[in-house]
PDB file of C-alpha atoms in Angstrom:
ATOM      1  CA  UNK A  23     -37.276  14.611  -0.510  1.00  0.00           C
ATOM      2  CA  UNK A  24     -35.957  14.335  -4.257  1.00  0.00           C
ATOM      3  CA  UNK A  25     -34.557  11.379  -5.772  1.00  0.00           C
ATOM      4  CA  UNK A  26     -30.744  11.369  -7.050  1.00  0.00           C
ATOM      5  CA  UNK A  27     -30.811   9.185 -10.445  1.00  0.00           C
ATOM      6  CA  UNK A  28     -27.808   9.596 -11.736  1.00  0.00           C
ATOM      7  CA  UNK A  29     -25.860   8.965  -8.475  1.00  0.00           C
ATOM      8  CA  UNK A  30     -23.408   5.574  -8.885  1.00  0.00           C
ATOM      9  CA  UNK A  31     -21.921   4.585  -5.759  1.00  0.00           C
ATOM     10  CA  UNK A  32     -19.857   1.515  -5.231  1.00  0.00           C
ATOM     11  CA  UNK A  33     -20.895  -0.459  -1.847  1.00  0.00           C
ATOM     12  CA  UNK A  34     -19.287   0.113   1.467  1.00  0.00           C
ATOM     13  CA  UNK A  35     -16.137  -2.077   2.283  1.00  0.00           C
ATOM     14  CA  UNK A  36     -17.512  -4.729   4.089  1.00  0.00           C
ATOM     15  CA  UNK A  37     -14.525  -5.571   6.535  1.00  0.00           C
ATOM     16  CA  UNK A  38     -13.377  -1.875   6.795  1.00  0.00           C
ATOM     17  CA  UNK A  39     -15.614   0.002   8.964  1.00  0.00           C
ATOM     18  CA  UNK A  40     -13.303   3.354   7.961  1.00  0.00           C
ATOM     19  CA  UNK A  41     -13.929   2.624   4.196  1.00  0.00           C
ATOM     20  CA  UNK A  42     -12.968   5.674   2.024  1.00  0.00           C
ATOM     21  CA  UNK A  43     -14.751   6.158  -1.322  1.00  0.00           C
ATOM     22  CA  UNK A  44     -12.345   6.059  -3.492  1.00  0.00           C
ATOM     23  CA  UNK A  45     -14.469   8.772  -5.916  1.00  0.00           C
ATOM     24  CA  UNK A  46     -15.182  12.645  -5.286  1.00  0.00           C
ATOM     25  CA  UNK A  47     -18.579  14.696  -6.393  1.00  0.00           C
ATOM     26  CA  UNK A  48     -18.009  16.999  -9.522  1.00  0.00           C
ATOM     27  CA  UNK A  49     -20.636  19.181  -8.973  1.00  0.00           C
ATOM     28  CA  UNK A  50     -20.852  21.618  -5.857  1.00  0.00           C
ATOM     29  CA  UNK A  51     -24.294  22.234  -4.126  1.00  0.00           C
ATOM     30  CA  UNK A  52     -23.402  25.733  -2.627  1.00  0.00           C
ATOM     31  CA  UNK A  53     -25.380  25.830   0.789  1.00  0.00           C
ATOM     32  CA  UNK A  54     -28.153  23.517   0.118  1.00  0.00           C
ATOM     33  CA  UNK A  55     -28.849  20.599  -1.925  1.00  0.00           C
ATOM     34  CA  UNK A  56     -31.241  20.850  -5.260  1.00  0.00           C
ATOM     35  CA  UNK A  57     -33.695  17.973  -5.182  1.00  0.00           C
ATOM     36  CA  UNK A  58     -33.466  17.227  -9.018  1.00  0.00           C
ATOM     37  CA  UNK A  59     -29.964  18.110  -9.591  1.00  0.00           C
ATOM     38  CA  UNK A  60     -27.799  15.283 -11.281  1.00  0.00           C
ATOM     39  CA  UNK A  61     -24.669  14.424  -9.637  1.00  0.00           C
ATOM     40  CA  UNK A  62     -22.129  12.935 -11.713  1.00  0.00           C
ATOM     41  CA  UNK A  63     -19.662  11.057  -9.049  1.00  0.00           C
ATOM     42  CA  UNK A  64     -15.987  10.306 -11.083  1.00  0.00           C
ATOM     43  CA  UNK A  65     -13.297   8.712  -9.837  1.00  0.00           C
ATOM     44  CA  UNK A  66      -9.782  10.170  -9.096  1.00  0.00           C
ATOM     45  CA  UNK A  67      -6.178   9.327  -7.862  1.00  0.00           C
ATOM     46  CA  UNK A  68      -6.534   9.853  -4.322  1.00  0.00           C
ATOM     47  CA  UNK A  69      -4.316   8.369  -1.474  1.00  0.00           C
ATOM     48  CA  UNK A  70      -4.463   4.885  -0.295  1.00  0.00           C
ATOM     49  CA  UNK A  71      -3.076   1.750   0.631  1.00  0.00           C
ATOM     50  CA  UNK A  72      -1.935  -0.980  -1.427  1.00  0.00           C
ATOM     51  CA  UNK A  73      -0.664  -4.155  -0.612  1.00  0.00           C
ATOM     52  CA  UNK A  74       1.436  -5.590  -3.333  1.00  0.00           C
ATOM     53  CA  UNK A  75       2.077  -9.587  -1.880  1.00  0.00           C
ATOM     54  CA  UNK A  76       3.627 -12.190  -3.812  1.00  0.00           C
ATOM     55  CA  UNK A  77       5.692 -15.888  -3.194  1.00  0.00           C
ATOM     56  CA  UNK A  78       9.556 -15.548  -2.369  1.00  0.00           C
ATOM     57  CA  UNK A  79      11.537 -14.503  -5.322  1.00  0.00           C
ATOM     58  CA  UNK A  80       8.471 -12.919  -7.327  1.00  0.00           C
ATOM     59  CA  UNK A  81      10.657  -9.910  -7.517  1.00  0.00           C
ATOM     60  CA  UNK A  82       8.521  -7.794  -4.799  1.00  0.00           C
ATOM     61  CA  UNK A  83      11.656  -5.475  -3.790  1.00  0.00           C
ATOM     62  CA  UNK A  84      12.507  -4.966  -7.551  1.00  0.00           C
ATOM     63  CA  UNK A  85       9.009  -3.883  -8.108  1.00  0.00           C
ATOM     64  CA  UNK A  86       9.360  -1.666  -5.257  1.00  0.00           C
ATOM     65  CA  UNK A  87      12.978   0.002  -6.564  1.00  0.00           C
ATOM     66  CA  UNK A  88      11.137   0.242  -9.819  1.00  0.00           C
ATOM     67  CA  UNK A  89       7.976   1.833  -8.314  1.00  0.00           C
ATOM     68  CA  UNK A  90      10.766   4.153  -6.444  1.00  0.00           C
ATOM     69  CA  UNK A  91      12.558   5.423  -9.440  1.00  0.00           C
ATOM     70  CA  UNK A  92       9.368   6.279 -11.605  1.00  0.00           C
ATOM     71  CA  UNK A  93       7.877   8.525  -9.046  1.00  0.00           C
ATOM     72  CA  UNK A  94      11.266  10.172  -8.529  1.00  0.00           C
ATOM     73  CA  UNK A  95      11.487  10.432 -12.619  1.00  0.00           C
ATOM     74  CA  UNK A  96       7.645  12.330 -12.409  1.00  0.00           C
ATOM     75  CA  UNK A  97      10.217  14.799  -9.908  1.00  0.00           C
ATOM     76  CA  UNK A  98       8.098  12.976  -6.977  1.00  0.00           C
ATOM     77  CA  UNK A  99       9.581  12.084  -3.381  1.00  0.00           C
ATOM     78  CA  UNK A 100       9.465   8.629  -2.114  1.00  0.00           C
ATOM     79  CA  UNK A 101       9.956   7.063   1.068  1.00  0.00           C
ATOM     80  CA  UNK A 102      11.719   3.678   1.573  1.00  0.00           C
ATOM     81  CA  UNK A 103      10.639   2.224   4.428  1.00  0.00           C
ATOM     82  CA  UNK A 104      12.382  -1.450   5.825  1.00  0.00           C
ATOM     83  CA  UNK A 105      11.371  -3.260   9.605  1.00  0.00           C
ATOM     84  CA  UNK A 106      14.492  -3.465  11.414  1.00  0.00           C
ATOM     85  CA  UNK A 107      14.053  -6.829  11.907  1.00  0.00           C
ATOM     86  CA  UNK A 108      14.891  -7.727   8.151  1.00  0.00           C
ATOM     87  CA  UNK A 109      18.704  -7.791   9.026  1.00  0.00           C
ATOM     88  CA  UNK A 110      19.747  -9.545   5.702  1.00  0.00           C
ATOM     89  CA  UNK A 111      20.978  -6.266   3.808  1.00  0.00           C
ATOM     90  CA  UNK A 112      20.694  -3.977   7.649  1.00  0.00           C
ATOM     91  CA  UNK A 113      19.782  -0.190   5.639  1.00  0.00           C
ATOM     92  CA  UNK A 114      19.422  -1.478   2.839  1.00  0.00           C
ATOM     93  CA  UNK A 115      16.275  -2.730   0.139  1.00  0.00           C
ATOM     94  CA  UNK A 116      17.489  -5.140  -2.035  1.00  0.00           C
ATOM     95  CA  UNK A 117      16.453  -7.652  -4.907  1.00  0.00           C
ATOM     96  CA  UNK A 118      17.865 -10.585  -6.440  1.00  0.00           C
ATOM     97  CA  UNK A 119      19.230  -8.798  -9.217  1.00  0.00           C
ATOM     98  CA  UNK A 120      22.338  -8.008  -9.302  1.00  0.00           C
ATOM     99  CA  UNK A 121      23.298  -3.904  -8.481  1.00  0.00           C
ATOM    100  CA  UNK A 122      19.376  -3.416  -7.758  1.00  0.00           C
ATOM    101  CA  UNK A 123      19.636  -1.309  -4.151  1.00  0.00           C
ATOM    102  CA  UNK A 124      18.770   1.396  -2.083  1.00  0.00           C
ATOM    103  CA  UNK A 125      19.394   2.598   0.965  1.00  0.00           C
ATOM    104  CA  UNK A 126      16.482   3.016   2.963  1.00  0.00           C
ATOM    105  CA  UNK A 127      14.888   6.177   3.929  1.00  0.00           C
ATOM    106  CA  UNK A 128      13.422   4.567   7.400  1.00  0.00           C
ATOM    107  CA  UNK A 129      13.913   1.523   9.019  1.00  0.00           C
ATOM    108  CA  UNK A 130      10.974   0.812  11.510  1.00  0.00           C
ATOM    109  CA  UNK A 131      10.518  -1.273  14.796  1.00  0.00           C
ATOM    110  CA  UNK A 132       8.097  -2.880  16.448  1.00  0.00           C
ATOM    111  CA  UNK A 133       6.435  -0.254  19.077  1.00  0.00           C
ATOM    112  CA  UNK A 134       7.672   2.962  16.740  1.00  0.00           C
ATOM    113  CA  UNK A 135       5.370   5.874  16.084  1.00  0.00           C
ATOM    114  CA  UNK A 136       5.700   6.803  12.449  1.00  0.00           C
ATOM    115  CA  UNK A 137       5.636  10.411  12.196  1.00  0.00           C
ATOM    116  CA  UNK A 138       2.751  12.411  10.702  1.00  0.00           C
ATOM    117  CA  UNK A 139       5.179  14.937   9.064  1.00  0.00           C
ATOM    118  CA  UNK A 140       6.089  11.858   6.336  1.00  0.00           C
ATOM    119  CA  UNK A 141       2.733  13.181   4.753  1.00  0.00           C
ATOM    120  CA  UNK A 142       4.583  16.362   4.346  1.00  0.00           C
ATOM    121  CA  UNK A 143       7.736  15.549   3.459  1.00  0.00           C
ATOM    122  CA  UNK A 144       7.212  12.670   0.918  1.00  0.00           C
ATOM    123  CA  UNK A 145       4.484  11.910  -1.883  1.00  0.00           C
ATOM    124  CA  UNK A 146       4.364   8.315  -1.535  1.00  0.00           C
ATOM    125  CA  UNK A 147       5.533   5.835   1.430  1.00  0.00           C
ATOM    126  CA  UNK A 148       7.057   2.397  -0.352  1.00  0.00           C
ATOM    127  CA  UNK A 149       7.165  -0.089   2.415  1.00  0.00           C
ATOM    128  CA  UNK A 150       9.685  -3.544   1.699  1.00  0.00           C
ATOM    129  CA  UNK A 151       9.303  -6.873   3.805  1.00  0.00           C
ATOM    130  CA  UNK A 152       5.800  -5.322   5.045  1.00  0.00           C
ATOM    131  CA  UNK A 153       4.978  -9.374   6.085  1.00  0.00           C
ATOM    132  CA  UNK A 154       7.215  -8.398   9.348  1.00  0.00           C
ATOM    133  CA  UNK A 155       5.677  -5.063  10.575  1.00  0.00           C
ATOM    134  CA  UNK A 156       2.985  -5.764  13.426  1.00  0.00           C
ATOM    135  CA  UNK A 157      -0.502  -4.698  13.519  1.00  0.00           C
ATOM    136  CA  UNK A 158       0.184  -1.353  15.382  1.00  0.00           C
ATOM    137  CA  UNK A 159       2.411  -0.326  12.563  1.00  0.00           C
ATOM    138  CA  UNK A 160       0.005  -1.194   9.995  1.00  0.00           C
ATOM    139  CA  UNK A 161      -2.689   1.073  11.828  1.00  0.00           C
ATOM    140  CA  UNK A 162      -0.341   3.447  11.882  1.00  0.00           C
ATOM    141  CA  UNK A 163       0.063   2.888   7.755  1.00  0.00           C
ATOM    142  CA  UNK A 164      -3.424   2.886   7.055  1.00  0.00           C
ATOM    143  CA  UNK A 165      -4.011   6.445   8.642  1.00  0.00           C
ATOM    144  CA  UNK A 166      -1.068   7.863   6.734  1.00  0.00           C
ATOM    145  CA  UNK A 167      -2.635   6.569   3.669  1.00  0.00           C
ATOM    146  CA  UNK A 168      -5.678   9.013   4.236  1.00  0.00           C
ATOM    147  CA  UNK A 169      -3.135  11.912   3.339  1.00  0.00           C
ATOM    148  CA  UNK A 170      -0.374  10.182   1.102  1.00  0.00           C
ATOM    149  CA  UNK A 171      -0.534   6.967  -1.020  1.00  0.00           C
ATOM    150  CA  UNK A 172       1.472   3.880   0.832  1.00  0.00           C
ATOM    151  CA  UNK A 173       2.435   0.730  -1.197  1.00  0.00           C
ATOM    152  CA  UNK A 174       3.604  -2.510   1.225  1.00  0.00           C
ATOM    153  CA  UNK A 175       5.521  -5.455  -0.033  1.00  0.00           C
ATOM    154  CA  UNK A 176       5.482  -8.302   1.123  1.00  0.00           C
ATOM    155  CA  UNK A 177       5.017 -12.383   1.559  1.00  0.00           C
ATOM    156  CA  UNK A 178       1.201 -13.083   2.785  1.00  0.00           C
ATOM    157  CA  UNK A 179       2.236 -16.131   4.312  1.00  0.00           C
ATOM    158  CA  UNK A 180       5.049 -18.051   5.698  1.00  0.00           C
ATOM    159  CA  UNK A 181       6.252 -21.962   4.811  1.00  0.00           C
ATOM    160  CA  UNK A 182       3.420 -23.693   7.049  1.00  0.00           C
ATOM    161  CA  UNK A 183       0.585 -21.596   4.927  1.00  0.00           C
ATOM    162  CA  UNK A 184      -0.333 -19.270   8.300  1.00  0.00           C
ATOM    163  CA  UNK A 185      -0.423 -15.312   7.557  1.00  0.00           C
ATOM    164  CA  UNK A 186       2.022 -12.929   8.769  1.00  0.00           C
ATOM    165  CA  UNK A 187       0.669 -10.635  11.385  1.00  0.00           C
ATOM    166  CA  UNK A 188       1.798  -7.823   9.026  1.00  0.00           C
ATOM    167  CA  UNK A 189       0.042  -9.660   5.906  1.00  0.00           C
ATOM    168  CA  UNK A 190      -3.207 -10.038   7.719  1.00  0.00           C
ATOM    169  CA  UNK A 191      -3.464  -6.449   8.922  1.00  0.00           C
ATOM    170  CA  UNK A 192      -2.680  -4.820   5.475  1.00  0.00           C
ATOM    171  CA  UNK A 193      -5.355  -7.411   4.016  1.00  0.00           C
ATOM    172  CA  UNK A 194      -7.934  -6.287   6.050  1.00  0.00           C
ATOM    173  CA  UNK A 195      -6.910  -2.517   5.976  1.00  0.00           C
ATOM    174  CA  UNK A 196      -5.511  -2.121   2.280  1.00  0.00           C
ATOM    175  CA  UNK A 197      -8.029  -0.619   0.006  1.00  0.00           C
ATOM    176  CA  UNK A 198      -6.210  -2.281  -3.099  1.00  0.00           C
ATOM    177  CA  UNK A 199      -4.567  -5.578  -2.902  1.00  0.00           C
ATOM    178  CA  UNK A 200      -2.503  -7.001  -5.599  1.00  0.00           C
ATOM    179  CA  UNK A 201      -0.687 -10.619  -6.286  1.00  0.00           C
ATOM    180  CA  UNK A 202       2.815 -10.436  -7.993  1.00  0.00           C
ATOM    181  CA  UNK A 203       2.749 -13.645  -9.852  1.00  0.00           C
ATOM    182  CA  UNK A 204       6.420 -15.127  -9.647  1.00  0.00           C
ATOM    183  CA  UNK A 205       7.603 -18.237 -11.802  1.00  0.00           C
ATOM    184  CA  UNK A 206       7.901 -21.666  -9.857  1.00  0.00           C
ATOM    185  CA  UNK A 207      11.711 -22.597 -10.035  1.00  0.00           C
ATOM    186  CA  UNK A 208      10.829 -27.004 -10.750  1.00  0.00           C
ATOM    187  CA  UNK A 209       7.960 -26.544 -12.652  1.00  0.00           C
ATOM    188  CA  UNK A 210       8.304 -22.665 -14.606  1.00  0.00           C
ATOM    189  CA  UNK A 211       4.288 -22.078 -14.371  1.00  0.00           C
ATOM    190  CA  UNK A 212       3.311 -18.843 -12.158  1.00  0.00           C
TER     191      UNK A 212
END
């Protein structure tokens, strides 16, 4: 057997057992492997999930509408996905700020089968309120990320410091996981 010296790769997600490597191999072997051949392993946009979680009124849904318009400025489709059960603004994702809306693309329910074709018809899934999907839709999420990037929004927790059952499945399935750092409204510190 040879020995592969110039081979960098990151360790294995150790609470995802269906851990993607988020890098690619730039050189191809043909039909059989070269013992001292280099391999220079880059990394690469590929599809994922994110989970972008943040306190109430950290401006999460204007992130989102943000997020929305600069992939539809690149000439890029997005999804807007909503749980039904966020009946403040029913069809709608809103922010705080005033004339910041969009009518969402999907509005999903607990026990719905999301539809593989979404990989096909959009280039990114943006997911609002993402604290109130269930686990099942999460799953359901995660393997849609394998084909198209999905970015949730959400709360992680709610007033009594316990996670949402939508915030603990995309922290244990999210490949990326990012805090949006909102302002405290007595104090002003993030």
């Amino acid at each position: 057997t040879g020995t592969w010296p110039n081979v960098i790769v990151p360790p294995p997600h150790t609470q995802n057992p269906n851990y993607r490597l988020p890098c690619r191999v730039s050189e191809s072997y043909g039909s059989g492997l070269a013992h001292n051949k280099t391999v220079t392993i880059t990394s690469w946009p590929m599809p994922n999930l994110v989970f972008k979680f943040g306190s109430m009124a950290a401006a999460k849904s204007l992130e989102l509408l943000v997020t929305c318009f600069q992939y539809e400025a690149a000439g890029k489709r997005p999804c807007l996905i909503k749980p039904a059960v966020d009946t403040r603004q029913p069809g709608l994702i809103w922010s705080r700020v005033p004339g910041m809306e969009r009518k969402a693309d999907l509005e999903i329910r607990e026990g719905d089968l999301l539809s593989p074709n979404l990989a096909q018809e959009f280039d990114v899934l943006l997911v609002d309120e993402s604290h109130w999907l269930s686990k099942e839709l999460v799953d359901q999420l995660y393997a849609l990320s394998t084909q198209i990037p999905v970015v949730c929004y959400g709360l992680r927790t709610d007033f009594q410091q316990r996670l949402f059952p939508g915030s603990a499945a995309l922290f244990a399935l999210a490949d990326e996981i990012v805090e949006i750092q909102g302002l405290c409204r007595f104090c002003h510190e993030p």
